[in-house]
Short mmCIF file of C-alpha atoms in Angstrom, two decimals:
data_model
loop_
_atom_site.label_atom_id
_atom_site.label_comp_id
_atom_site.label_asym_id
_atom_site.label_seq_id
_atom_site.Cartn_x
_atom_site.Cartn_y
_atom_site.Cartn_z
CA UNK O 1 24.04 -26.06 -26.22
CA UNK O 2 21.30 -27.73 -24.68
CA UNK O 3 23.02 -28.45 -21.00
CA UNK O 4 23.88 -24.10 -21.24
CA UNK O 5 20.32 -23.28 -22.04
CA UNK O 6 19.22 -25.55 -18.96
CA UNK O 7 21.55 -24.13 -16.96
CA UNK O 8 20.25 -20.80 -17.28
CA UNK O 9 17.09 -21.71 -17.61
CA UNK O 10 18.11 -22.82 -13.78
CA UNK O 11 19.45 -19.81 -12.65
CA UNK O 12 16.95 -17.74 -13.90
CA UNK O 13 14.30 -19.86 -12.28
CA UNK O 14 15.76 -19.71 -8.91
CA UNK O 15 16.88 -15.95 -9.01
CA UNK O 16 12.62 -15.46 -9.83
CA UNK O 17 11.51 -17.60 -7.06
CA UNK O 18 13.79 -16.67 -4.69
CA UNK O 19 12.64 -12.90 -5.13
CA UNK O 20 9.33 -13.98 -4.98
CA UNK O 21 9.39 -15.17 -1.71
CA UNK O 22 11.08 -11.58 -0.09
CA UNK O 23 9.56 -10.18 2.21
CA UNK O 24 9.79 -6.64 2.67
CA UNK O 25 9.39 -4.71 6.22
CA UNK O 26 6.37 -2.55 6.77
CA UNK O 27 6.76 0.98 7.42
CA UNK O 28 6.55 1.91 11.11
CA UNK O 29 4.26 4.51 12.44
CA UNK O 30 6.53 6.97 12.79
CA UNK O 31 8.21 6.69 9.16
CA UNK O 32 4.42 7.24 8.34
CA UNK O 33 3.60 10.07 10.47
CA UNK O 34 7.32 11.83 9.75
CA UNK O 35 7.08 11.48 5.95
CA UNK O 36 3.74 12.79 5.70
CA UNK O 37 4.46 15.46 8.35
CA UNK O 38 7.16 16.69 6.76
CA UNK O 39 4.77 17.57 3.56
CA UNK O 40 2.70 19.26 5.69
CA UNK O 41 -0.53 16.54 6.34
CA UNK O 42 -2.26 17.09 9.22
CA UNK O 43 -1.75 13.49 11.15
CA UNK O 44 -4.59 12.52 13.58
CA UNK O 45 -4.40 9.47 15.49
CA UNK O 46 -7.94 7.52 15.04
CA UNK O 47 -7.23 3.71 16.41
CA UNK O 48 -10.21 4.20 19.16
CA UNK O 49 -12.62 5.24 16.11
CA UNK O 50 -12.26 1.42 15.09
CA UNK O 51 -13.83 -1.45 16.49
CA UNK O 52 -11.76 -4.10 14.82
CA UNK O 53 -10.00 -6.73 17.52
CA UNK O 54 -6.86 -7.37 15.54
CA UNK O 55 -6.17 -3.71 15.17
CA UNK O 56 -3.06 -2.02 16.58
CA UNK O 57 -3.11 1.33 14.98
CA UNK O 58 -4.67 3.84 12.76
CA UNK O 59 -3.91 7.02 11.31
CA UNK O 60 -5.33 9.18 9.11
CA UNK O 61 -2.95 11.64 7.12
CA UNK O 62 -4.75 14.69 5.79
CA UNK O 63 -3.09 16.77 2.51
CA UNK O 64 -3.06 20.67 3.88
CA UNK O 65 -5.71 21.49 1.08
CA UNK O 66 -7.50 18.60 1.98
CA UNK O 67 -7.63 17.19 -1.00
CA UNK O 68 -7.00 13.75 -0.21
CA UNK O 69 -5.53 11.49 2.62
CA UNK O 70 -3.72 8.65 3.57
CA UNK O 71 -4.96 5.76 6.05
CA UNK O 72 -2.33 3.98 7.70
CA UNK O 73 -3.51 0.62 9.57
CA UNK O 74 -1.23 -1.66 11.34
CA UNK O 75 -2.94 -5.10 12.26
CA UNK O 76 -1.39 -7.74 15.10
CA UNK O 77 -0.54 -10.19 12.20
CA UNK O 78 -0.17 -10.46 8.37
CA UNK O 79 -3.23 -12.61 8.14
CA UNK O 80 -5.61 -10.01 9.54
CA UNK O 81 -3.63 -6.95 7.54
CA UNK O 82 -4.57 -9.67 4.60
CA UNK O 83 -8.61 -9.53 5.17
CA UNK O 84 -8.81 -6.29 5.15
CA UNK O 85 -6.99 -5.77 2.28
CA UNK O 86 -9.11 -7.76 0.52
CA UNK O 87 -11.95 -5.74 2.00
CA UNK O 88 -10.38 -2.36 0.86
CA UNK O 89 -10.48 -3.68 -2.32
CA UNK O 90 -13.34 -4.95 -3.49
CA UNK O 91 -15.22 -2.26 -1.72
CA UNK O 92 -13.40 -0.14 -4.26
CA UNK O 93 -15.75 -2.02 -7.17
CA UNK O 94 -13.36 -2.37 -9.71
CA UNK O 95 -14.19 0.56 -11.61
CA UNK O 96 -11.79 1.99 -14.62
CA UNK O 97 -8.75 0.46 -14.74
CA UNK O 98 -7.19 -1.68 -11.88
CA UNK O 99 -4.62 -3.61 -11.47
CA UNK O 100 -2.90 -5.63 -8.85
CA UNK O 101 0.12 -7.04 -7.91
CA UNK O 102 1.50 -9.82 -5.34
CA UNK O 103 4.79 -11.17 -4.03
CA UNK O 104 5.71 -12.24 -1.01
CA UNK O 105 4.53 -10.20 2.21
CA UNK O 106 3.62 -7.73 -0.12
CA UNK O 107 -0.05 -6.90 -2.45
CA UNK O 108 -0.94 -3.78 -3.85
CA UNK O 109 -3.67 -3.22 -5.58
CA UNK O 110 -4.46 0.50 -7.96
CA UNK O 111 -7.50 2.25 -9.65
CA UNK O 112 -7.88 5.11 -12.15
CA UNK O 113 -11.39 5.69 -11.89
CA UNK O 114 -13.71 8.77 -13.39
CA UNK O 115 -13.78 9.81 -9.39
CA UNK O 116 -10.01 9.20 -9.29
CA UNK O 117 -7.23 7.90 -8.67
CA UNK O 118 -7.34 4.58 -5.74
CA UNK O 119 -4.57 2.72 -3.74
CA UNK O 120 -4.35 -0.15 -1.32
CA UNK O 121 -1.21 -1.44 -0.27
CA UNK O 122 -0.11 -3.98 2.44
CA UNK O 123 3.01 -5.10 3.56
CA UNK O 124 3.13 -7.47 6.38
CA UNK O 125 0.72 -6.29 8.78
CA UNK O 126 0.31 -2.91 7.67
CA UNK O 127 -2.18 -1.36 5.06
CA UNK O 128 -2.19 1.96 2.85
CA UNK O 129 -5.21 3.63 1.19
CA UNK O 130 -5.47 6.39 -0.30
CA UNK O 131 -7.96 7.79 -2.89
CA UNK O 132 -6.93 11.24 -4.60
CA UNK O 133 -8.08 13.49 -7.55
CA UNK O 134 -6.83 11.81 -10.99
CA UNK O 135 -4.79 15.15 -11.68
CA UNK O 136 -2.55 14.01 -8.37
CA UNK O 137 -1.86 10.29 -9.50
CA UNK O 138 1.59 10.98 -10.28
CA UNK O 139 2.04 12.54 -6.92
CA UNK O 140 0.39 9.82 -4.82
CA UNK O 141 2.68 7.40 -6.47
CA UNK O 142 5.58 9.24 -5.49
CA UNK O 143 4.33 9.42 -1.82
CA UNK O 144 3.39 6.03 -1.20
CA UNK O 145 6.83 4.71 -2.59
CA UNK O 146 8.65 7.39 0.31
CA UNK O 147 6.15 6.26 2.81
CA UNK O 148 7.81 2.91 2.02
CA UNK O 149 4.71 0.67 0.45
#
């Protein structure tokens, strides 16, 4: 009994680390700019608005009521997409509830605030935010899974 149980205790252990370390490919600019175009945003290319050296791209997604929008960043390298994650974040305070979750290329951190609903995501080098009325949340989750973060 004991040799079953540590054998699945193995495989179990290796199926969890070994899908911890996936890595997942960002979305591309134009998977970005075609979802959200397709849904009617208004896309607006902003990367010379930026003065940040590892910076490749960035877009700004606008909802046709303008009630919220989407950033889009893509950095030359995971390590610089990973500062400015971190930036994002905290600069969101950690109001309401938050939570955040890691694995592998891939961190995303939420917040249901009393000014609404907040998302940063990164995979790889690329970053989402995103901060929309709380009466959208359900919506905004739905688009940032098709965007593909």
């Amino acid at each position: 009994m004991k040799k079953i149980l540590l054998i699945l205790l193995t495989i179990i252990s290796t199926i969890t680390l070994t899908a911890c370390g996936d890595t997942k490919v960002p979305p591309t600019e134009s998977q970005f700019t075609e979802s959200l175009t397709a849904k009617n945003f208004t896309i607006e290319n902003q990367t010379d608005t930026l003065n940040i050296a590892t910076l490749k791209s960035y877009y700004i997604a606008t909802e046709s009521q303008g009630r919220y929008k989407y950033e889009y960043y893509v950095f030359e390298n995971e390590a610089a997409a990973q500062g400015y994650y971190v930036s994002k974040r905290d600069s969101l305070g950690g109001q309401g509830q938050n939570s955040e979750v890691t694995a592998g290329n891939i961190a995303k951190y939420t917040q249901i605030a009393s000014d609404g609903y907040s998302v940063v995501s990164r995979v790889g080098s690329a970053i989402l935010y995103t901060k929309a009325p709380n009466e959208l949340r359900e919506l905004v989750k739905e688009e940032v899974k098709e965007i593909g973060f």
